[in-house]
Short mmCIF file of C-alpha atoms and ligand atoms in Angstrom, two decimals:
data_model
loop_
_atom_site.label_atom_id
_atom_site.label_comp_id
_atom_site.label_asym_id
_atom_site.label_seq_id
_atom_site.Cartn_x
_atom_site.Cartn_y
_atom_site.Cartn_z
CA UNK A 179 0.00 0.00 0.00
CA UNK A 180 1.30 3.35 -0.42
CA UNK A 181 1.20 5.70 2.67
CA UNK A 182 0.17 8.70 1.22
CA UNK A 183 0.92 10.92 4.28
CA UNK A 184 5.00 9.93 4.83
CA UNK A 185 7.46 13.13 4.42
CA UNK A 186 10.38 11.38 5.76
CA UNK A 187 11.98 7.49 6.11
CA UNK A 188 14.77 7.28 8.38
CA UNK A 189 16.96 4.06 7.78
CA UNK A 190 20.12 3.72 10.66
CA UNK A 191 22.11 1.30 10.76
CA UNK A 192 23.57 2.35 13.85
CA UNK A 193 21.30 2.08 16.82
CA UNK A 194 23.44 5.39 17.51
CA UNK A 195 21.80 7.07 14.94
CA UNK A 196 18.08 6.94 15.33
CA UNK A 197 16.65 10.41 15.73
CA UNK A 198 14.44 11.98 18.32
CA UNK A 199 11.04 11.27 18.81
CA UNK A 200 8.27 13.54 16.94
CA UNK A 201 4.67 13.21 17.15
CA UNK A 202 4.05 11.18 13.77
CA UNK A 203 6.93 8.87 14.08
CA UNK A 204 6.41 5.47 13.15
CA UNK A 205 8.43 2.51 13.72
CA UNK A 206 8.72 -0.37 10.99
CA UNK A 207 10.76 -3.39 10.82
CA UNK A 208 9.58 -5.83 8.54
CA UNK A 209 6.93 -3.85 6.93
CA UNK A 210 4.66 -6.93 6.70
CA UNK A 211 1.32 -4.86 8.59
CA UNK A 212 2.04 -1.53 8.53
CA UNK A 213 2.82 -1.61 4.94
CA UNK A 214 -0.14 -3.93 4.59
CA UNK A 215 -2.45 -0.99 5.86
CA UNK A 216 -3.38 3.11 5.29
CA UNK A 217 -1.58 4.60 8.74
CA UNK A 218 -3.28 8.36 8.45
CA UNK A 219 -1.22 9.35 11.65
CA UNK A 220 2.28 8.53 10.73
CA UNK A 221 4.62 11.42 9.27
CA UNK A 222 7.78 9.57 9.02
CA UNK A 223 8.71 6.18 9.41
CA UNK A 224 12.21 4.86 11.19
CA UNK A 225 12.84 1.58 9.95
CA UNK A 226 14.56 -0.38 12.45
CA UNK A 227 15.18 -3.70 9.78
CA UNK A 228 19.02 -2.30 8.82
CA UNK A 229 20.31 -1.77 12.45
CA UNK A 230 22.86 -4.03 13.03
CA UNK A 231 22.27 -6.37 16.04
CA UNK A 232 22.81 -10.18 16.43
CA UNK A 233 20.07 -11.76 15.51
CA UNK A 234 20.09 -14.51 18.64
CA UNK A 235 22.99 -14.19 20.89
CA UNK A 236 23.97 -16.75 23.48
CA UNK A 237 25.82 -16.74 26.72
CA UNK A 238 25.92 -18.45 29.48
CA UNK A 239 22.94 -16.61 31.96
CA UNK A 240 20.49 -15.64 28.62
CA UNK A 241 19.46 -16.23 24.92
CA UNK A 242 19.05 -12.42 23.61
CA UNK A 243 16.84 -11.99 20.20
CA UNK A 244 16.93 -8.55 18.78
CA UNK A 245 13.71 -7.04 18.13
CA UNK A 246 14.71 -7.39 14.31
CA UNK A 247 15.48 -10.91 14.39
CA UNK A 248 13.23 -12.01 11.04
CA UNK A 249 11.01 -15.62 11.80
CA UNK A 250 13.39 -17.38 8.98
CA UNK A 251 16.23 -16.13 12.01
CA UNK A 252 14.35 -17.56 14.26
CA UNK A 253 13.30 -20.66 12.84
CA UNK A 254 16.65 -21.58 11.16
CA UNK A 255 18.43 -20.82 14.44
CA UNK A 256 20.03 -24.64 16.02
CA UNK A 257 17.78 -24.69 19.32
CA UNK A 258 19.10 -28.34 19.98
CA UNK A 259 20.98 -27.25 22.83
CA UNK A 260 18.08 -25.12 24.10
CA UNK A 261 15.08 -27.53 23.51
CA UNK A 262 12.13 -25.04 24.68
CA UNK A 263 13.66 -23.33 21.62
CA UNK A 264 11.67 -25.77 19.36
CA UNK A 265 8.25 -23.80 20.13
CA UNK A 266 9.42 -21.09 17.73
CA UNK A 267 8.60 -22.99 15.04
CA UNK A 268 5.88 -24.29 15.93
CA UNK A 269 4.67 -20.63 16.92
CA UNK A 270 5.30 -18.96 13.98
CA UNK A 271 3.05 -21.10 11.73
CA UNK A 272 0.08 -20.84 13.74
CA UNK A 273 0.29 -16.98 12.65
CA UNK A 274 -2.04 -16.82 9.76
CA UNK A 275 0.87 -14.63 7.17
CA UNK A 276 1.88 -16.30 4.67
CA UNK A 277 5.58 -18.41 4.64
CA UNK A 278 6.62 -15.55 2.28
CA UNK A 279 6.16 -13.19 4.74
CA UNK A 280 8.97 -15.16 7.12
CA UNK A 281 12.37 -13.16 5.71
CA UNK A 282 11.02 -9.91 6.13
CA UNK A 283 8.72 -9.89 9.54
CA UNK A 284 10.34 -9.78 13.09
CA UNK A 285 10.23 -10.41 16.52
CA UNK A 286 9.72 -7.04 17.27
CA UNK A 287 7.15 -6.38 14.90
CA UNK A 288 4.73 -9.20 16.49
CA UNK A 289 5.40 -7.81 19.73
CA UNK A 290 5.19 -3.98 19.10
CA UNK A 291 1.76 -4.59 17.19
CA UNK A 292 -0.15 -6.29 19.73
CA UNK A 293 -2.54 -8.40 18.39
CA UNK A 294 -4.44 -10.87 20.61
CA UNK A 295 -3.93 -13.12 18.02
CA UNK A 296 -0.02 -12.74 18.20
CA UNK A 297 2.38 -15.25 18.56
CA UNK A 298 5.56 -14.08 20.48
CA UNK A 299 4.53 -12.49 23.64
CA UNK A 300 2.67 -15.53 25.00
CA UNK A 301 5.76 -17.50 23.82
CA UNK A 302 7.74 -15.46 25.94
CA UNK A 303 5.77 -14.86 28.79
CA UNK A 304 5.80 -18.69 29.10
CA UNK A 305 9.65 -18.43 29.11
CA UNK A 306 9.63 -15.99 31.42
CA UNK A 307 11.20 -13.25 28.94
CA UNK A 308 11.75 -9.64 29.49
CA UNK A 309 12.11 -6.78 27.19
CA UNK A 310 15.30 -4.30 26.86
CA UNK A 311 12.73 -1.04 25.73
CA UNK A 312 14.59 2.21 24.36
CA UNK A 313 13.73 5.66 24.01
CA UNK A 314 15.96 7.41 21.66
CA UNK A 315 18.19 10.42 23.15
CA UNK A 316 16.28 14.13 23.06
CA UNK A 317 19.03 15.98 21.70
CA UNK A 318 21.93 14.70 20.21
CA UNK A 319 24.74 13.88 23.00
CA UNK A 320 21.90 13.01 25.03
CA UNK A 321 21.62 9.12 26.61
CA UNK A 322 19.44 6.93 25.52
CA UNK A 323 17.22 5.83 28.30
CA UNK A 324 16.59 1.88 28.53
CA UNK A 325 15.00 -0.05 30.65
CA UNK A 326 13.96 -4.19 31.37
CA UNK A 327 10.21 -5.00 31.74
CA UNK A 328 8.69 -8.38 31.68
CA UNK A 329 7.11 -9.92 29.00
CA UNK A 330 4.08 -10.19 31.13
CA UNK A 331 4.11 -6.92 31.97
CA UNK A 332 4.25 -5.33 28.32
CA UNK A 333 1.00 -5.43 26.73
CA UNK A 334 -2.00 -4.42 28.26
CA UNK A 335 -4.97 -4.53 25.62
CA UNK A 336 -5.52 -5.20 22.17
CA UNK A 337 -2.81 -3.33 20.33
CA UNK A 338 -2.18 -1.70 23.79
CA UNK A 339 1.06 -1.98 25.41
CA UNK A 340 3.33 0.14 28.07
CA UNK A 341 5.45 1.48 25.26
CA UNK A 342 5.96 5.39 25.87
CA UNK A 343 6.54 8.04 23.30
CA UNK A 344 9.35 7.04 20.96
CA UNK A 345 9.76 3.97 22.88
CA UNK A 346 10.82 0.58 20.98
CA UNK A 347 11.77 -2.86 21.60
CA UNK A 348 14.88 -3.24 21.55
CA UNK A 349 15.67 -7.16 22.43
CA UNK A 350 14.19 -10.25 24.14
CA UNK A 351 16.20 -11.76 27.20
CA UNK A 352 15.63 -14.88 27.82
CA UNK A 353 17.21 -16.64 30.78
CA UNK A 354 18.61 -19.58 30.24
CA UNK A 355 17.41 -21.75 32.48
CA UNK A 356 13.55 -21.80 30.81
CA UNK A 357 14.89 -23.37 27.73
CA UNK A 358 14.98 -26.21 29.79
CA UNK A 359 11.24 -26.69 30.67
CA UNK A 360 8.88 -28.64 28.43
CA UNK A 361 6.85 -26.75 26.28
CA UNK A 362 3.55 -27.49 24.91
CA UNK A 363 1.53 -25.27 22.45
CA UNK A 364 -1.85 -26.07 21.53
CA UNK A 365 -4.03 -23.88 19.27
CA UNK A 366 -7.70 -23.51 17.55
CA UNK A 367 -8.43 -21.72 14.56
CA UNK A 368 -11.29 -21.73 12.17
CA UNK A 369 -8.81 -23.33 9.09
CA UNK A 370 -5.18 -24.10 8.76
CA UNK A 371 -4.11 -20.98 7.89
CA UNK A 372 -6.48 -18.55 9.77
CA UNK A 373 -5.03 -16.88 12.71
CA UNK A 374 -5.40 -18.17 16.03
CA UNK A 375 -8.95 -18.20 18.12
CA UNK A 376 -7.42 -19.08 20.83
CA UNK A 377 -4.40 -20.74 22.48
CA UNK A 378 -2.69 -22.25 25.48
CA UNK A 379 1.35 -23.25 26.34
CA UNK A 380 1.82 -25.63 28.99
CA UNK A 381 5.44 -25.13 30.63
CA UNK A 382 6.80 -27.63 33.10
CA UNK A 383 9.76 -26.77 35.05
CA UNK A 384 12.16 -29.50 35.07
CA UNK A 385 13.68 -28.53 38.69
CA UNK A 386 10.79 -27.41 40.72
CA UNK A 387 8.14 -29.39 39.04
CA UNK A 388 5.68 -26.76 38.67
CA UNK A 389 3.59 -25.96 35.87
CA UNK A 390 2.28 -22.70 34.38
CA UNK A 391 -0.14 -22.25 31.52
CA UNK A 392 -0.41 -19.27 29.27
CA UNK A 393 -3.89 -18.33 28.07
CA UNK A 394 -3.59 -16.44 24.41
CA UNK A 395 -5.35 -15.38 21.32
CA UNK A 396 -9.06 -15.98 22.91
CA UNK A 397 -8.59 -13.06 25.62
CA UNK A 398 -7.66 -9.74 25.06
CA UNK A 399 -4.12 -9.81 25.92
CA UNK A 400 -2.01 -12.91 27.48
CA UNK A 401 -2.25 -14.37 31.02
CA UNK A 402 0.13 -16.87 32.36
CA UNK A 403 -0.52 -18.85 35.93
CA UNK A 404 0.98 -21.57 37.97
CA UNK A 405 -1.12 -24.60 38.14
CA UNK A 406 -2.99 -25.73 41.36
CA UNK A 407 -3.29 -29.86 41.05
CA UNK A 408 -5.66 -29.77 44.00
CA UNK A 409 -8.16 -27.70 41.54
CA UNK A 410 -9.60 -29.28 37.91
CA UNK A 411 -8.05 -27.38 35.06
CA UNK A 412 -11.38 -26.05 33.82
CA UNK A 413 -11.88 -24.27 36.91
CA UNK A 414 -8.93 -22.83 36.89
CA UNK A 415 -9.28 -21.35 33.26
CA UNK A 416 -12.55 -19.92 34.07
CA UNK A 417 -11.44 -17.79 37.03
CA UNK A 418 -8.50 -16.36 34.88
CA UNK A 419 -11.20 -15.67 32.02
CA UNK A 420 -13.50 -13.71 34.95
CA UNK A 421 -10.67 -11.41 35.32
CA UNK A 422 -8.95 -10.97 32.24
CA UNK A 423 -11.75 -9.62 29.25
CA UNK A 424 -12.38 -12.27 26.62
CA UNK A 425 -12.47 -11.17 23.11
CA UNK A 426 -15.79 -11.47 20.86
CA UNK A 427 -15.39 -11.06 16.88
CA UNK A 428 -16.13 -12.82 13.85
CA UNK A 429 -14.12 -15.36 14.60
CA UNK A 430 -16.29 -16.37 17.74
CA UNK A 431 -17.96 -15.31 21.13
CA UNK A 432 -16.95 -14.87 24.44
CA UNK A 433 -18.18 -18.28 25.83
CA UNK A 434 -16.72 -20.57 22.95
CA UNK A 435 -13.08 -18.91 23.29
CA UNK A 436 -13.68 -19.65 27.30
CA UNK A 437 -14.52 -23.50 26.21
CA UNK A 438 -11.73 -23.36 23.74
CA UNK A 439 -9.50 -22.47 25.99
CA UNK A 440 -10.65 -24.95 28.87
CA UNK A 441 -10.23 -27.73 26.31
CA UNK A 442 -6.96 -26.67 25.10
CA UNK A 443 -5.61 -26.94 28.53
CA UNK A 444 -6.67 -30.11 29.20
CA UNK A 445 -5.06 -30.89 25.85
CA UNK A 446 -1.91 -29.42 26.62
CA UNK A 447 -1.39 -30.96 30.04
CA UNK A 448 -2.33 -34.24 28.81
CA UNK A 449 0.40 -33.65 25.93
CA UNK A 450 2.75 -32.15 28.69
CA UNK A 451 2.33 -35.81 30.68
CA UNK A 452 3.34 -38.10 27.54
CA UNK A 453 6.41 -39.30 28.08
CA UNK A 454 7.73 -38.60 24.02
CA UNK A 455 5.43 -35.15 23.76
CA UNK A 456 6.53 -32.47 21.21
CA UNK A 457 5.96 -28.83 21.11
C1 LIG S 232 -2.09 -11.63 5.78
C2 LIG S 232 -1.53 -11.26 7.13
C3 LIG S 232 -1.70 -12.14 8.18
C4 LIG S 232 -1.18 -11.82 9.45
N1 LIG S 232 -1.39 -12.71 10.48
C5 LIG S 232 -1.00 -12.37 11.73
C6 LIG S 232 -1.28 -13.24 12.85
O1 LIG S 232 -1.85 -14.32 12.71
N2 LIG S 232 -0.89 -12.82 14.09
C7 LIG S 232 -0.24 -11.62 14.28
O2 LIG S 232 0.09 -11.29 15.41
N3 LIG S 232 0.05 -10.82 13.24
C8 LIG S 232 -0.31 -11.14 11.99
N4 LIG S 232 -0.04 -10.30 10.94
C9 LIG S 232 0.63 -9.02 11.21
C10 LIG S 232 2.17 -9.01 11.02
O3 LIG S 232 2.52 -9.55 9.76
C11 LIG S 232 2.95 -9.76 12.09
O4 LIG S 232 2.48 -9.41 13.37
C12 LIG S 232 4.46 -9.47 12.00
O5 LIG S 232 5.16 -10.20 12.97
C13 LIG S 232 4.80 -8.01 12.19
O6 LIG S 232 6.21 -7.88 12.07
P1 LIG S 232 6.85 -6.77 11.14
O7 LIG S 232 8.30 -6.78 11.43
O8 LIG S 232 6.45 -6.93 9.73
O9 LIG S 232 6.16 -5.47 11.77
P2 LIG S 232 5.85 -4.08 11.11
O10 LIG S 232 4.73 -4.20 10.13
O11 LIG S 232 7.10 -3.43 10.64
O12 LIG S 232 5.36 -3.28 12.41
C14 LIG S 232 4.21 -3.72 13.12
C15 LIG S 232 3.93 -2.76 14.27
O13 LIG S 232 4.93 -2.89 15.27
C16 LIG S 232 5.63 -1.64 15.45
N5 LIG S 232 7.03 -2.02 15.61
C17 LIG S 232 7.85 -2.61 14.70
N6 LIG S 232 9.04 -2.87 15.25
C18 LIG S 232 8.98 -2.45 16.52
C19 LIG S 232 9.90 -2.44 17.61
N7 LIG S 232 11.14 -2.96 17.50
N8 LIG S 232 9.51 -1.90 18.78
C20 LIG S 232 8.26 -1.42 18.94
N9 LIG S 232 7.33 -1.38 17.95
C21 LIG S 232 7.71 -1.91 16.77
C22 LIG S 232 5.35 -0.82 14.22
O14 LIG S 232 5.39 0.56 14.48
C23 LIG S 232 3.94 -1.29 13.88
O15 LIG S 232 2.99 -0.64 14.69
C24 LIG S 232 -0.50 -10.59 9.66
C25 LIG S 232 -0.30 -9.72 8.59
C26 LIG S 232 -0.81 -10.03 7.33
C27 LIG S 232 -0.62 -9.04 6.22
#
């Protein structure tokens, strides 16, 4: 689509050069929505795609993936050494874009854009990520001002997050240690390749044993908790969904996203529990 009402495309590729904010500033990375739609409010765009970061870096504490990491990055990366890694994968095609669309859209992009029906956040809520967020310098010589906020924390609404003024993702930290826990995602959508209705990720920890599950894509913006094994699944579903607003569209109502969901965590858990389950 052409955007009619850009003056100006910014394109760093030196995190050191992205300019102040301005009222009208848009972020882009891949391009793949906000290319894919009119955006009446946006003046100039500072695309993000050419700054230079490593794409998934390792140590020994985290696994960091810039905010421009692209889903072929992310798919192509070797998670055999960090096996909750595998979920990627799987996480990515349950988005209803097309395979063509995997070179060019990021990370960042799915995270920044907020859909209920996005993939990423629950992802890394379930691996207890956090998010390195960055608000360009005022005035040149100025620092940067970054700071860390959970996963869990960051979006608040559909298309609603915490991100100020200016403010962008900058990278996903993930510690270490939650590649190790089992992941299962389960999903429901109305074909193959529609987006998601609703979805749930079953986590076990493999040193403490516990087990969370992350609600997704049927309520308005994700919810993880720990599971009680004193209390049946579907109970515990429903008093997350009486507290957390449940999305109603074309793609369903309130109550079938609530059954959806109950059913996908029994799913889940009963996938978790097989000894040779895969993500
Ligand atoms: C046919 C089709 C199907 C789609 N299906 C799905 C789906 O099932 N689920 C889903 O979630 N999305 C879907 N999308 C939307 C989109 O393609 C994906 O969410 C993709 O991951 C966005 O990444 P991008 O890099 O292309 O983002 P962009 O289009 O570049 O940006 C998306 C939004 O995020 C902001 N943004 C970009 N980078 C950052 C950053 N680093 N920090 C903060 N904000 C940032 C932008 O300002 C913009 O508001 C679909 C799009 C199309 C066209």
């Amino acid at each position: 689509m052409d955007l009619i009402h850009i003056e100006a495309v910014v394109r760093p590729s030196d995190e050191g050069d992205l300019p102040a904010y301005s009222a009208g500033d848009a972020y882009v990375s891949g391009g793949t929505w906000l290319f894919s739609e009119d955006q009446p409010a946006a003046r100039r765009l500072i695309d993000l795609s050419a700054i230079a970061w490593t794409p998934i870096a390792t140590s020994p504490d985290e696994i960091v993936i810039a905010a421009n990491c692209t889903y072929r990055q992310l798919e192509a990366f070797d998670w055999s050494a960090l096996p909750a890694g595998r979920i990627f994968p799987v996480a990515i095609r349950s988005l209803s874009s097309s395979f063509k669309t995997y070179g060019l859209a990021t990370v960042g992009g799915n995270i920044g854009l907020a859909f209920a029906k996005g993939m990423m956040t629950p992802v890394f809520i379930a691996l207890d990520a956090s998010y390195e967020l960055v608000t360009p310098a005022s005035a040149p010589g100025a620092p940067a001002s970054v700071r860390l906020v959970s996963a869990a924390a960051f979006q608040t609404g559909v298309r609603q997050t915490i991100l100020g003024p200016g403010e962008y993702v900058r990278a996903i930290r993930v510690p270490r240690t939650a590649f190790a826990r089992r992941l299962v995602l389960r999903r429901a959508a109305h074909q193959a390749s529609s987006h998601v209705t609703a979805m749930v990720i079953a986590a076990a920890d493999p040193v403490s044993g516990a087990v969370t599950l992350t609600l997704s894509g049927a309520l308005t913006y994700p919810v993880k908790f720990t599971l009680d094994p004193a209390t049946p699944v579907a109970a515990q579903v429903d008093a997350v969904c009486a507290v957390r607003p449940l999305l109603a569209d074309s793609h369903g109502g309130e109550a079938y996203r609530q059954t959806l969901l109950r059913e996908l965590a029994t799913e889940a858990l009963a996938a978790l529990a097989a000894p040779d389950h895969a993500a």
